[in-house]
Amino acid sequence: MNKAPKPFPKKIVVRFIIEMVIYAMLVSVYLGLVFHFLVVWLKDLSMQRPAVYAFVSIILMILQAVALEKLTTILVNLDRRRQG
Amino acid sequence: MFFPISGVTLDPIALILIGFVIGVLGGFFGVGGSFLTAPALFALGMPMNFVVGTDLAHIVGKSIVAAKTHRVLGNIDLKLAAIMVIGTIAGAETGVQTIESLKKHANLDLVVGMVSIVVFTGISIFCVWESWITLRAKRQQNIAGDAPATTKQDSTAVDAFAKKVQQIKIPPIVGLPHSGIRAISFWAILFVSFVGGIFSGFLGGGAGYIRMPSMVYLLGIPTHIAVGTDLFEIIISASYGTIRHAMNGNVDILIALVMQTGAALGARIGANLTQFFTGPRIRLAFAPLPLLGAIVIAQRLLTGHHL
C-alpha cells in the first residue's frame, strides 16, 4: 500500500504506442459490427419504446466498458509476457 | 459519420479523441469531465438536449474502466461510496426540482451561476495554496532527513479541519478503515455528497470538481482513495442520470459508445498515472479544473447558451 513514488519508465511510451495500434484495429472492427447490426434496431427502439431503449443503452455501455477494460488488460499482460 | 438517433453527422475520430482526453482527466482526478465534454460536443454540432444525456452515458463507461483500475490499486472505499451514492442522488434530485420551481419566481440562473463561479474559483485558489504549502512542508521534511513521502501517505495543510469534522458525534457513527478513518458521522458524509449532488443537479454533470476536494479537505479521505471512490460513486449516479435522460429521448447511445472507446484507453492511463504522483501533486494539478468549470458557467451566463 505505501510504496515510494515509482520513476516513470521510458519503455512505457513505446509499449503504449504498440498497444494503441492493436487496440485501434480491434475497436474499429468492433464499431463496424455495432453500426452494421444495431443502428436500425436502436433507432426504432428510441422512437417507439424509450423506457426499453434507456435500459438497453445502459446495459450496452456497461458491457462495452467491461469488454474494453478486459481488452486493455489482455494487451498489457501480453506485452508484459513478451518483455519477459 | 451519420448518427441517426440524434440526427447529426459527427467526426468519429474527434469523438474518440474527446473521449480519450476526458478519460485521462477522469481517471487521474476522479471527475466526470462534463465541463469539458459538454462544450466540446456542442461545438462539434450536437443538439444541446442530447449533449448532457449522451455525456452522462459515456461517463458511465469511462468510470467503470477507471474504477476497475483504481480498485486493483486499492483506491476504492466501497463503504464510503455506498453512503455517498445516497447523498448524491438525493442532492441531484433536490437540485433539479428546487431549481425548476425557483426558476418561475426569480432570476435564479444569474444568482446560482455567480455563486458557483465564486465557489469554483475559491476551490481552485484554495487547492493551489494548500497543495503548495503541503509540498513545501514535505520538501523541508526531506531536507531535515525524515522519511521520504510515499505516494499514498497523505496529509493536507488543513488536516485539523477534517479532524474537527470527524469529531462531530451525530449518530450513526461509521468507521472507514480503508480510508484510515476510525469514526465519522454518517451525516457528515451524506452532507458532502448531498451538496455535490445539488451542484450536479444544477450544472448537469457529475460535479466531481466539488466532491473530490470536499472528500479530501472536509472528510479527511486520502487523495488517491478520494479519486477512486468518487469514480466508483459516479458509475452509479451517472447510470441513474443516463436512464432518466434516455427515457426522455436525450441520449444517443451510438455516439456515447464511440466516445467510450477512446475514453476507456484514457481512463486506464489516467488511473495508472496516479501511482507516479503524491496526493498534494494530484491536488495541485487538479486546481485548474474547477476554474474551467467557472469559465464554462461565466460563458453560459454571458451568452445565454445552456452549456
mmCIF file of C-alpha atoms in Angstrom:
data_model
loop_
_atom_site.group_PDB
_atom_site.id
_atom_site.type_symbol
_atom_site.label_atom_id
_atom_site.label_comp_id
_atom_site.label_asym_id
_atom_site.label_seq_id
_atom_site.Cartn_x
_atom_site.Cartn_y
_atom_site.Cartn_z
ATOM 1 C CA MET A 1 0.000 0.000 0.000
ATOM 2 C CA ASN A 2 2.665 2.545 0.996
ATOM 3 C CA LYS A 3 5.184 2.272 -1.799
ATOM 4 C CA ALA A 4 7.564 5.094 -2.714
ATOM 5 C CA PRO A 5 6.649 7.024 -5.918
ATOM 6 C CA LYS A 6 7.726 5.000 -8.961
ATOM 7 C CA PRO A 7 10.062 6.548 -11.551
ATOM 8 C CA PHE A 8 8.401 6.981 -14.969
ATOM 9 C CA PRO A 9 9.946 4.296 -17.230
ATOM 10 C CA LYS A 10 10.844 5.380 -20.801
ATOM 11 C CA LYS A 11 9.899 1.986 -22.267
ATOM 12 C CA ILE A 12 6.301 2.727 -21.356
ATOM 13 C CA VAL A 13 5.911 5.116 -24.336
ATOM 14 C CA VAL A 14 6.976 2.522 -26.942
ATOM 15 C CA ARG A 15 4.822 -0.157 -25.353
ATOM 16 C CA PHE A 16 1.920 2.270 -25.224
ATOM 17 C CA ILE A 17 2.150 3.012 -28.977
ATOM 18 C CA ILE A 18 2.175 -0.710 -29.873
ATOM 19 C CA GLU A 19 -0.778 -1.366 -27.591
ATOM 20 C CA MET A 20 -2.649 1.570 -29.052
ATOM 21 C CA VAL A 21 -2.262 0.365 -32.660
ATOM 22 C CA ILE A 22 -3.599 -3.116 -31.756
ATOM 23 C CA TYR A 23 -6.378 -1.533 -29.688
ATOM 24 C CA ALA A 24 -7.368 0.818 -32.542
ATOM 25 C CA MET A 25 -7.616 -2.081 -35.026
ATOM 26 C CA LEU A 26 -9.763 -4.210 -32.735
ATOM 27 C CA VAL A 27 -12.012 -1.290 -31.771
ATOM 28 C CA SER A 28 -12.522 -0.316 -35.444
ATOM 29 C CA VAL A 29 -13.735 -3.841 -36.245
ATOM 30 C CA TYR A 30 -15.982 -3.819 -33.171
ATOM 31 C CA LEU A 31 -17.542 -0.421 -34.010
ATOM 32 C CA GLY A 32 -18.074 -1.554 -37.588
ATOM 33 C CA LEU A 33 -20.068 -4.559 -36.324
ATOM 34 C CA VAL A 34 -22.083 -2.433 -33.859
ATOM 35 C CA PHE A 35 -23.051 0.052 -36.566
ATOM 36 C CA HIS A 36 -23.865 -2.704 -39.072
ATOM 37 C CA PHE A 37 -26.142 -4.692 -36.773
ATOM 38 C CA LEU A 38 -27.536 -2.339 -34.119
ATOM 39 C CA VAL A 39 -28.189 1.089 -35.669
ATOM 40 C CA VAL A 40 -31.663 0.460 -37.115
ATOM 41 C CA TRP A 41 -32.820 -1.506 -34.071
ATOM 42 C CA LEU A 42 -31.628 1.157 -31.600
ATOM 43 C CA LYS A 43 -33.132 3.974 -33.667
ATOM 44 C CA ASP A 44 -36.548 2.226 -33.731
ATOM 45 C CA LEU A 45 -36.314 1.406 -30.038
ATOM 46 C CA SER A 46 -35.547 5.028 -29.100
ATOM 47 C CA MET A 47 -38.602 6.214 -31.038
ATOM 48 C CA GLN A 48 -41.119 3.541 -30.035
ATOM 49 C CA ARG A 49 -40.111 2.270 -26.578
ATOM 50 C CA PRO A 50 -37.968 4.865 -24.778
ATOM 51 C CA ALA A 51 -38.024 3.024 -21.439
ATOM 52 C CA VAL A 52 -36.637 -0.158 -23.031
ATOM 53 C CA TYR A 53 -34.152 1.971 -25.002
ATOM 54 C CA ALA A 54 -32.946 3.543 -21.728
ATOM 55 C CA PHE A 55 -32.172 0.174 -20.140
ATOM 56 C CA VAL A 56 -30.680 -1.266 -23.340
ATOM 57 C CA SER A 57 -28.439 1.836 -23.575
ATOM 58 C CA ILE A 58 -27.052 1.490 -20.074
ATOM 59 C CA ILE A 59 -26.544 -2.275 -20.474
ATOM 60 C CA LEU A 60 -24.719 -1.733 -23.784
ATOM 61 C CA MET A 61 -22.485 0.883 -22.195
ATOM 62 C CA ILE A 62 -21.662 -1.317 -19.197
ATOM 63 C CA LEU A 63 -20.947 -4.360 -21.403
ATOM 64 C CA GLN A 64 -18.701 -2.317 -23.687
ATOM 65 C CA ALA A 65 -16.840 -0.796 -20.726
ATOM 66 C CA VAL A 66 -16.235 -4.223 -19.159
ATOM 67 C CA ALA A 67 -15.141 -5.661 -22.534
ATOM 68 C CA LEU A 68 -12.751 -2.766 -23.260
ATOM 69 C CA GLU A 69 -11.330 -2.985 -19.750
ATOM 70 C CA LYS A 70 -10.658 -6.697 -20.297
ATOM 71 C CA LEU A 71 -9.165 -5.966 -23.732
ATOM 72 C CA THR A 72 -6.747 -3.359 -22.374
ATOM 73 C CA THR A 73 -5.802 -5.723 -19.522
ATOM 74 C CA ILE A 74 -5.092 -8.543 -22.012
ATOM 75 C CA LEU A 75 -2.982 -6.192 -24.162
ATOM 76 C CA VAL A 76 -0.951 -5.049 -21.156
ATOM 77 C CA ASN A 77 -0.450 -8.654 -19.951
ATOM 78 C CA LEU A 78 0.589 -9.861 -23.424
ATOM 79 C CA ASP A 79 3.089 -7.033 -23.605
ATOM 80 C CA ARG A 80 4.478 -7.860 -20.153
ATOM 81 C CA ARG A 81 4.817 -11.537 -21.096
ATOM 82 C CA ARG A 82 6.630 -10.546 -24.301
ATOM 83 C CA GLN A 83 9.003 -8.384 -22.250
ATOM 84 C CA GLY A 84 9.694 -11.449 -20.074
ATOM 85 C CA MET B 1 -20.443 9.665 -39.859
ATOM 86 C CA PHE B 2 -24.238 9.978 -39.530
ATOM 87 C CA PHE B 3 -25.769 9.170 -36.126
ATOM 88 C CA PRO B 4 -29.484 8.540 -36.772
ATOM 89 C CA ILE B 5 -30.725 8.658 -33.165
ATOM 90 C CA SER B 6 -29.780 12.330 -32.702
ATOM 91 C CA GLY B 7 -29.821 13.025 -36.454
ATOM 92 C CA VAL B 8 -26.355 14.597 -36.590
ATOM 93 C CA THR B 9 -23.226 13.988 -38.604
ATOM 94 C CA LEU B 10 -20.090 13.977 -36.431
ATOM 95 C CA ASP B 11 -16.461 13.040 -36.983
ATOM 96 C CA PRO B 12 -15.896 9.744 -35.069
ATOM 97 C CA ILE B 13 -12.160 10.461 -34.714
ATOM 98 C CA ALA B 14 -12.972 13.756 -32.966
ATOM 99 C CA LEU B 15 -15.377 11.903 -30.664
ATOM 100 C CA ILE B 16 -12.750 9.279 -29.805
ATOM 101 C CA LEU B 17 -10.138 11.996 -29.150
ATOM 102 C CA ILE B 18 -12.509 13.938 -26.871
ATOM 103 C CA GLY B 19 -13.268 10.684 -25.055
ATOM 104 C CA PHE B 20 -9.559 9.949 -24.684
ATOM 105 C CA VAL B 21 -8.692 13.370 -23.203
ATOM 106 C CA ILE B 22 -11.652 13.297 -20.807
ATOM 107 C CA GLY B 23 -10.771 9.698 -19.946
ATOM 108 C CA VAL B 24 -7.229 10.625 -18.890
ATOM 109 C CA LEU B 25 -8.535 13.539 -16.772
ATOM 110 C CA GLY B 26 -11.296 11.407 -15.268
ATOM 111 C CA GLY B 27 -9.012 8.505 -14.403
ATOM 112 C CA PHE B 28 -6.409 10.783 -12.851
ATOM 113 C CA PHE B 29 -8.639 13.245 -10.977
ATOM 114 C CA GLY B 30 -11.810 11.235 -10.364
ATOM 115 C CA VAL B 31 -14.066 13.639 -12.235
ATOM 116 C CA GLY B 32 -16.667 13.032 -14.951
ATOM 117 C CA GLY B 33 -15.324 15.886 -17.103
ATOM 118 C CA SER B 34 -18.720 17.215 -18.253
ATOM 119 C CA PHE B 35 -17.490 20.797 -18.046
ATOM 120 C CA LEU B 36 -15.168 19.990 -20.965
ATOM 121 C CA THR B 37 -17.189 17.355 -22.830
ATOM 122 C CA ALA B 38 -20.398 19.385 -22.999
ATOM 123 C CA PRO B 39 -18.847 22.448 -24.712
ATOM 124 C CA ALA B 40 -16.798 20.156 -27.000
ATOM 125 C CA LEU B 41 -19.836 18.153 -28.175
ATOM 126 C CA PHE B 42 -21.842 21.340 -28.579
ATOM 127 C CA ALA B 43 -19.036 22.856 -30.656
ATOM 128 C CA LEU B 44 -18.992 19.732 -32.881
ATOM 129 C CA GLY B 45 -22.639 20.435 -33.710
ATOM 130 C CA MET B 46 -24.564 18.139 -31.372
ATOM 131 C CA PRO B 47 -28.021 19.396 -30.295
ATOM 132 C CA MET B 48 -27.947 20.656 -26.707
ATOM 133 C CA ASN B 49 -30.691 18.314 -25.486
ATOM 134 C CA PHE B 50 -28.528 15.323 -26.491
ATOM 135 C CA VAL B 51 -25.277 16.712 -25.078
ATOM 136 C CA VAL B 52 -25.951 16.213 -21.345
ATOM 137 C CA GLY B 53 -27.567 12.771 -21.612
ATOM 138 C CA THR B 54 -25.031 11.363 -24.077
ATOM 139 C CA ASP B 55 -22.164 12.726 -21.987
ATOM 140 C CA LEU B 56 -23.559 11.001 -18.875
ATOM 141 C CA ALA B 57 -23.782 7.676 -20.764
ATOM 142 C CA HIS B 58 -20.134 7.949 -21.812
ATOM 143 C CA ILE B 59 -19.149 8.909 -18.239
ATOM 144 C CA VAL B 60 -20.640 5.593 -17.007
ATOM 145 C CA GLY B 61 -18.407 3.573 -19.335
ATOM 146 C CA LYS B 62 -15.301 5.618 -18.659
ATOM 147 C CA SER B 63 -15.791 5.464 -14.892
ATOM 148 C CA ILE B 64 -16.175 1.649 -14.976
ATOM 149 C CA VAL B 65 -12.764 1.293 -16.642
ATOM 150 C CA ALA B 66 -11.065 3.860 -14.373
ATOM 151 C CA ALA B 67 -12.710 2.494 -11.210
ATOM 152 C CA LYS B 68 -11.631 -1.070 -12.058
ATOM 153 C CA THR B 69 -8.021 0.118 -12.336
ATOM 154 C CA HIS B 70 -8.327 2.094 -9.086
ATOM 155 C CA ARG B 71 -9.819 -0.988 -7.385
ATOM 156 C CA VAL B 72 -6.753 -3.028 -8.381
ATOM 157 C CA LEU B 73 -4.592 -0.231 -6.951
ATOM 158 C CA GLY B 74 -6.593 -0.353 -3.677
ATOM 159 C CA ASN B 75 -8.022 3.150 -4.151
ATOM 160 C CA ILE B 76 -11.731 2.458 -3.588
ATOM 161 C CA ASP B 77 -13.539 2.626 -0.248
ATOM 162 C CA LEU B 78 -16.774 0.736 -1.014
ATOM 163 C CA LYS B 79 -18.468 1.685 2.271
ATOM 164 C CA LEU B 80 -17.815 5.380 1.688
ATOM 165 C CA ALA B 81 -19.010 5.094 -1.930
ATOM 166 C CA ALA B 82 -22.258 3.396 -0.855
ATOM 167 C CA ILE B 83 -23.083 6.223 1.572
ATOM 168 C CA MET B 84 -22.120 8.885 -0.947
ATOM 169 C CA VAL B 85 -24.375 7.451 -3.668
ATOM 170 C CA ILE B 86 -27.420 8.057 -1.440
ATOM 171 C CA GLY B 87 -26.446 11.696 -0.859
ATOM 172 C CA THR B 88 -25.511 12.363 -4.484
ATOM 173 C CA ILE B 89 -28.747 11.014 -5.965
ATOM 174 C CA ALA B 90 -30.847 12.788 -3.309
ATOM 175 C CA GLY B 91 -28.878 16.013 -3.863
ATOM 176 C CA ALA B 92 -29.159 15.812 -7.666
ATOM 177 C CA GLU B 93 -32.929 15.291 -7.478
ATOM 178 C CA THR B 94 -33.291 18.109 -4.921
ATOM 179 C CA GLY B 95 -31.129 20.388 -7.071
ATOM 180 C CA VAL B 96 -33.126 19.746 -10.227
ATOM 181 C CA GLN B 97 -36.529 20.062 -8.527
ATOM 182 C CA THR B 98 -35.646 23.154 -6.467
ATOM 183 C CA ILE B 99 -34.131 24.977 -9.402
ATOM 184 C CA GLU B 100 -37.087 24.121 -11.643
ATOM 185 C CA SER B 101 -39.552 25.523 -9.091
ATOM 186 C CA LEU B 102 -37.479 28.609 -8.202
ATOM 187 C CA LYS B 103 -36.893 29.487 -11.868
ATOM 188 C CA LYS B 104 -40.507 30.613 -12.101
ATOM 189 C CA HIS B 105 -40.049 33.225 -9.374
ATOM 190 C CA ALA B 106 -36.573 34.715 -9.677
ATOM 191 C CA ASN B 107 -33.553 35.241 -11.888
ATOM 192 C CA LEU B 108 -32.062 32.084 -10.441
ATOM 193 C CA ASP B 109 -29.604 31.299 -13.274
ATOM 194 C CA LEU B 110 -27.726 34.522 -12.569
ATOM 195 C CA VAL B 111 -27.671 34.105 -8.777
ATOM 196 C CA VAL B 112 -26.670 30.424 -8.704
ATOM 197 C CA GLY B 113 -24.279 30.988 -11.607
ATOM 198 C CA MET B 114 -22.488 33.796 -9.755
ATOM 199 C CA VAL B 115 -22.343 31.743 -6.544
ATOM 200 C CA SER B 116 -20.936 28.778 -8.483
ATOM 201 C CA ILE B 117 -18.260 30.957 -10.109
ATOM 202 C CA VAL B 118 -17.183 32.256 -6.688
ATOM 203 C CA VAL B 119 -17.186 28.735 -5.170
ATOM 204 C CA PHE B 120 -15.265 27.142 -8.064
ATOM 205 C CA THR B 121 -12.705 29.940 -8.231
ATOM 206 C CA GLY B 122 -12.329 29.667 -4.454
ATOM 207 C CA ILE B 123 -11.728 25.895 -4.687
ATOM 208 C CA SER B 124 -9.069 26.435 -7.365
ATOM 209 C CA ILE B 125 -7.223 29.077 -5.349
ATOM 210 C CA PHE B 126 -7.539 27.004 -2.184
ATOM 211 C CA CYS B 127 -6.198 23.833 -3.895
ATOM 212 C CA VAL B 128 -3.163 25.736 -5.217
ATOM 213 C CA TRP B 129 -2.478 27.353 -1.822
ATOM 214 C CA GLU B 130 -2.993 24.169 0.219
ATOM 215 C CA SER B 131 -1.035 21.795 -2.021
ATOM 216 C CA TRP B 132 1.794 24.332 -2.335
ATOM 217 C CA ILE B 133 2.062 24.638 1.471
ATOM 218 C CA THR B 134 1.931 20.844 1.893
ATOM 219 C CA LEU B 135 4.562 20.233 -0.805
ATOM 220 C CA ARG B 136 6.855 22.855 0.748
ATOM 221 C CA ALA B 137 6.463 21.252 4.181
ATOM 222 C CA LYS B 138 7.246 17.807 2.732
ATOM 223 C CA ARG B 139 10.339 19.197 0.972
ATOM 224 C CA GLN B 140 11.561 20.667 4.265
ATOM 225 C CA GLN B 141 10.896 17.317 5.982
ATOM 226 C CA ASN B 142 13.017 15.566 3.350
ATOM 227 C CA ILE B 143 15.830 18.120 3.761
ATOM 228 C CA ALA B 144 15.674 17.563 7.515
ATOM 229 C CA GLY B 145 16.339 13.849 6.835
ATOM 230 C CA ASP B 146 12.901 12.499 7.739
ATOM 231 C CA ALA B 147 11.488 9.513 5.840
ATOM 232 C CA PRO B 148 10.628 10.448 2.227
ATOM 233 C CA ALA B 149 6.973 10.906 1.296
ATOM 234 C CA THR B 150 5.200 7.931 -0.236
ATOM 235 C CA THR B 151 2.500 8.074 -2.887
ATOM 236 C CA LYS B 152 -0.466 7.195 -0.703
ATOM 237 C CA GLN B 153 0.643 8.616 2.638
ATOM 238 C CA ASP B 154 -1.376 11.786 2.519
ATOM 239 C CA SER B 155 -1.681 14.927 4.554
ATOM 240 C CA THR B 156 -3.078 18.364 3.845
ATOM 241 C CA ALA B 157 -2.394 21.813 5.240
ATOM 242 C CA VAL B 158 -5.930 21.757 6.700
ATOM 243 C CA ASP B 159 -5.864 18.322 8.362
ATOM 244 C CA ALA B 160 -7.054 19.965 11.591
ATOM 245 C CA PHE B 161 -10.336 20.946 9.956
ATOM 246 C CA ALA B 162 -11.011 17.394 8.726
ATOM 247 C CA LYS B 163 -10.215 16.140 12.255
ATOM 248 C CA LYS B 164 -12.858 18.526 13.623
ATOM 249 C CA VAL B 165 -15.417 17.191 11.136
ATOM 250 C CA GLN B 166 -14.515 13.653 12.239
ATOM 251 C CA GLN B 167 -15.180 14.678 15.845
ATOM 252 C CA ILE B 168 -18.808 15.602 15.125
ATOM 253 C CA LYS B 169 -20.647 12.922 17.077
ATOM 254 C CA ILE B 170 -24.090 12.863 15.474
ATOM 255 C CA PRO B 171 -25.136 9.190 15.278
ATOM 256 C CA PRO B 172 -24.901 6.936 13.419
ATOM 257 C CA ILE B 173 -21.105 6.952 13.564
ATOM 258 C CA VAL B 174 -19.348 4.842 10.941
ATOM 259 C CA GLY B 175 -15.761 3.662 10.594
ATOM 260 C CA LEU B 176 -13.908 3.836 7.279
ATOM 261 C CA PRO B 177 -10.879 1.606 7.896
ATOM 262 C CA HIS B 178 -9.907 1.550 4.216
ATOM 263 C CA SER B 179 -9.582 5.350 4.281
ATOM 264 C CA GLY B 180 -7.828 5.283 7.665
ATOM 265 C CA ILE B 181 -10.749 6.964 9.457
ATOM 266 C CA ARG B 182 -11.743 5.314 12.731
ATOM 267 C CA ALA B 183 -15.017 7.170 13.264
ATOM 268 C CA ILE B 184 -17.014 9.781 11.357
ATOM 269 C CA SER B 185 -20.648 10.826 11.412
ATOM 270 C CA PHE B 186 -22.753 9.270 8.651
ATOM 271 C CA TRP B 187 -24.376 12.702 8.265
ATOM 272 C CA ALA B 188 -21.062 14.432 7.504
ATOM 273 C CA ILE B 189 -20.508 12.072 4.537
ATOM 274 C CA LEU B 190 -24.115 12.437 3.444
ATOM 275 C CA PHE B 191 -23.884 16.248 3.653
ATOM 276 C CA VAL B 192 -20.760 16.402 1.455
ATOM 277 C CA SER B 193 -22.290 14.107 -1.181
ATOM 278 C CA PHE B 194 -25.638 15.916 -0.981
ATOM 279 C CA VAL B 195 -24.011 19.305 -1.701
ATOM 280 C CA GLY B 196 -22.085 17.722 -4.613
ATOM 281 C CA GLY B 197 -25.395 16.310 -5.852
ATOM 282 C CA ILE B 198 -27.064 19.735 -5.742
ATOM 283 C CA PHE B 199 -24.285 21.183 -7.919
ATOM 284 C CA SER B 200 -24.663 18.177 -10.214
ATOM 285 C CA GLY B 201 -28.417 18.787 -10.459
ATOM 286 C CA PHE B 202 -27.910 22.432 -11.328
ATOM 287 C CA LEU B 203 -24.969 22.137 -13.717
ATOM 288 C CA GLY B 204 -25.875 18.799 -15.296
ATOM 289 C CA GLY B 205 -22.526 16.981 -14.859
ATOM 290 C CA GLY B 206 -21.096 14.747 -12.174
ATOM 291 C CA ALA B 207 -19.712 17.712 -10.119
ATOM 292 C CA GLY B 208 -16.588 15.725 -9.258
ATOM 293 C CA TYR B 209 -14.655 19.004 -9.047
ATOM 294 C CA ILE B 210 -16.695 19.793 -5.918
ATOM 295 C CA ARG B 211 -16.891 16.293 -4.458
ATOM 296 C CA MET B 212 -13.253 15.183 -4.809
ATOM 297 C CA PRO B 213 -11.729 18.165 -2.921
ATOM 298 C CA SER B 214 -14.606 18.045 -0.390
ATOM 299 C CA MET B 215 -13.766 14.428 0.395
ATOM 300 C CA VAL B 216 -10.110 15.311 0.924
ATOM 301 C CA TYR B 217 -10.439 18.581 2.840
ATOM 302 C CA LEU B 218 -13.723 18.140 4.734
ATOM 303 C CA LEU B 219 -13.797 14.402 5.438
ATOM 304 C CA GLY B 220 -10.025 13.759 5.539
ATOM 305 C CA ILE B 221 -10.039 11.000 2.883
ATOM 306 C CA PRO B 222 -6.567 10.392 1.336
ATOM 307 C CA THR B 223 -6.413 11.876 -2.191
ATOM 308 C CA HIS B 224 -5.879 8.558 -4.031
ATOM 309 C CA ILE B 225 -8.877 6.984 -2.278
ATOM 310 C CA ALA B 226 -10.994 10.114 -2.874
ATOM 311 C CA VAL B 227 -10.249 9.864 -6.622
ATOM 312 C CA GLY B 228 -11.018 6.123 -6.844
ATOM 313 C CA THR B 229 -14.108 6.264 -4.618
ATOM 314 C CA ASP B 230 -15.511 9.270 -6.463
ATOM 315 C CA LEU B 231 -15.202 7.373 -9.749
ATOM 316 C CA PHE B 232 -16.958 4.328 -8.317
ATOM 317 C CA GLU B 233 -19.728 6.535 -6.989
ATOM 318 C CA ILE B 234 -20.031 8.295 -10.376
ATOM 319 C CA ILE B 235 -20.796 4.911 -12.052
ATOM 320 C CA ILE B 236 -23.995 4.604 -10.054
ATOM 321 C CA SER B 237 -25.113 8.242 -10.073
ATOM 322 C CA ALA B 238 -24.323 8.687 -13.801
ATOM 323 C CA SER B 239 -26.161 5.421 -14.634
ATOM 324 C CA TYR B 240 -29.202 6.799 -12.869
ATOM 325 C CA GLY B 241 -28.881 10.083 -14.807
ATOM 326 C CA THR B 242 -28.388 8.242 -18.112
ATOM 327 C CA ILE B 243 -31.556 6.179 -17.667
ATOM 328 C CA ARG B 244 -33.564 9.303 -16.789
ATOM 329 C CA HIS B 245 -32.252 11.236 -19.797
ATOM 330 C CA ALA B 246 -32.629 8.247 -22.161
ATOM 331 C CA MET B 247 -36.292 7.861 -21.181
ATOM 332 C CA ASN B 248 -36.765 11.500 -22.232
ATOM 333 C CA GLY B 249 -35.088 10.791 -25.583
ATOM 334 C CA ASN B 250 -31.922 12.757 -24.779
ATOM 335 C CA VAL B 251 -29.274 10.033 -25.201
ATOM 336 C CA ASP B 252 -27.612 8.981 -28.441
ATOM 337 C CA ILE B 253 -26.021 5.776 -27.220
ATOM 338 C CA LEU B 254 -24.126 5.248 -30.502
ATOM 339 C CA ILE B 255 -22.204 8.499 -30.000
ATOM 340 C CA ALA B 256 -21.526 7.541 -26.362
ATOM 341 C CA LEU B 257 -20.227 4.105 -27.441
ATOM 342 C CA VAL B 258 -17.845 5.674 -29.966
ATOM 343 C CA MET B 259 -16.572 8.211 -27.382
ATOM 344 C CA GLN B 260 -16.128 5.482 -24.815
ATOM 345 C CA THR B 261 -13.654 3.550 -26.981
ATOM 346 C CA GLY B 262 -11.255 6.499 -26.585
ATOM 347 C CA ALA B 263 -12.271 7.141 -23.004
ATOM 348 C CA ALA B 264 -11.578 3.530 -21.936
ATOM 349 C CA LEU B 265 -7.961 3.857 -23.004
ATOM 350 C CA GLY B 266 -7.596 7.329 -21.489
ATOM 351 C CA ALA B 267 -9.227 6.326 -18.203
ATOM 352 C CA ARG B 268 -6.862 3.408 -17.795
ATOM 353 C CA ILE B 269 -3.843 5.605 -18.461
ATOM 354 C CA GLY B 270 -5.123 8.338 -16.123
ATOM 355 C CA ALA B 271 -5.857 5.887 -13.306
ATOM 356 C CA ASN B 272 -2.434 4.233 -13.645
ATOM 357 C CA LEU B 273 -0.696 7.623 -13.679
ATOM 358 C CA THR B 274 -1.872 8.281 -10.094
ATOM 359 C CA GLN B 275 0.790 5.767 -8.952
ATOM 360 C CA PHE B 276 3.502 8.186 -10.008
ATOM 361 C CA PHE B 277 2.212 11.206 -8.060
ATOM 362 C CA THR B 278 1.754 12.017 -4.386
ATOM 363 C CA GLY B 279 -1.559 13.372 -3.049
ATOM 364 C CA PRO B 280 -0.504 17.063 -2.926
ATOM 365 C CA ARG B 281 0.785 16.907 -6.523
ATOM 366 C CA ILE B 282 -2.520 15.440 -7.714
ATOM 367 C CA ARG B 283 -4.368 18.227 -5.875
ATOM 368 C CA LEU B 284 -2.079 20.898 -7.360
ATOM 369 C CA ALA B 285 -2.666 19.546 -10.887
ATOM 370 C CA PHE B 286 -6.409 19.376 -10.124
ATOM 371 C CA ALA B 287 -6.597 23.107 -9.292
ATOM 372 C CA PRO B 288 -7.316 24.409 -12.848
ATOM 373 C CA LEU B 289 -10.348 22.111 -13.293
ATOM 374 C CA PRO B 290 -12.825 23.988 -11.053
ATOM 375 C CA LEU B 291 -11.591 27.193 -12.711
ATOM 376 C CA LEU B 292 -12.529 25.728 -16.108
ATOM 377 C CA GLY B 293 -15.940 24.935 -14.633
ATOM 378 C CA ALA B 294 -16.242 28.591 -13.562
ATOM 379 C CA ILE B 295 -15.310 29.771 -17.072
ATOM 380 C CA VAL B 296 -17.962 27.494 -18.605
ATOM 381 C CA ILE B 297 -20.624 28.935 -16.275
ATOM 382 C CA ALA B 298 -19.475 32.505 -16.969
ATOM 383 C CA GLN B 299 -19.695 31.801 -20.702
ATOM 384 C CA ARG B 300 -23.168 30.363 -20.222
ATOM 385 C CA LEU B 301 -24.311 33.446 -18.283
ATOM 386 C CA LEU B 302 -22.855 35.867 -20.811
ATOM 387 C CA THR B 303 -24.158 34.158 -23.954
ATOM 388 C CA GLY B 304 -27.335 32.572 -22.626
ATOM 389 C CA HIS B 305 -26.256 29.174 -24.038
ATOM 390 C CA HIS B 306 -27.042 26.284 -21.736
ATOM 391 C CA LEU B 307 -23.628 24.583 -21.769
#
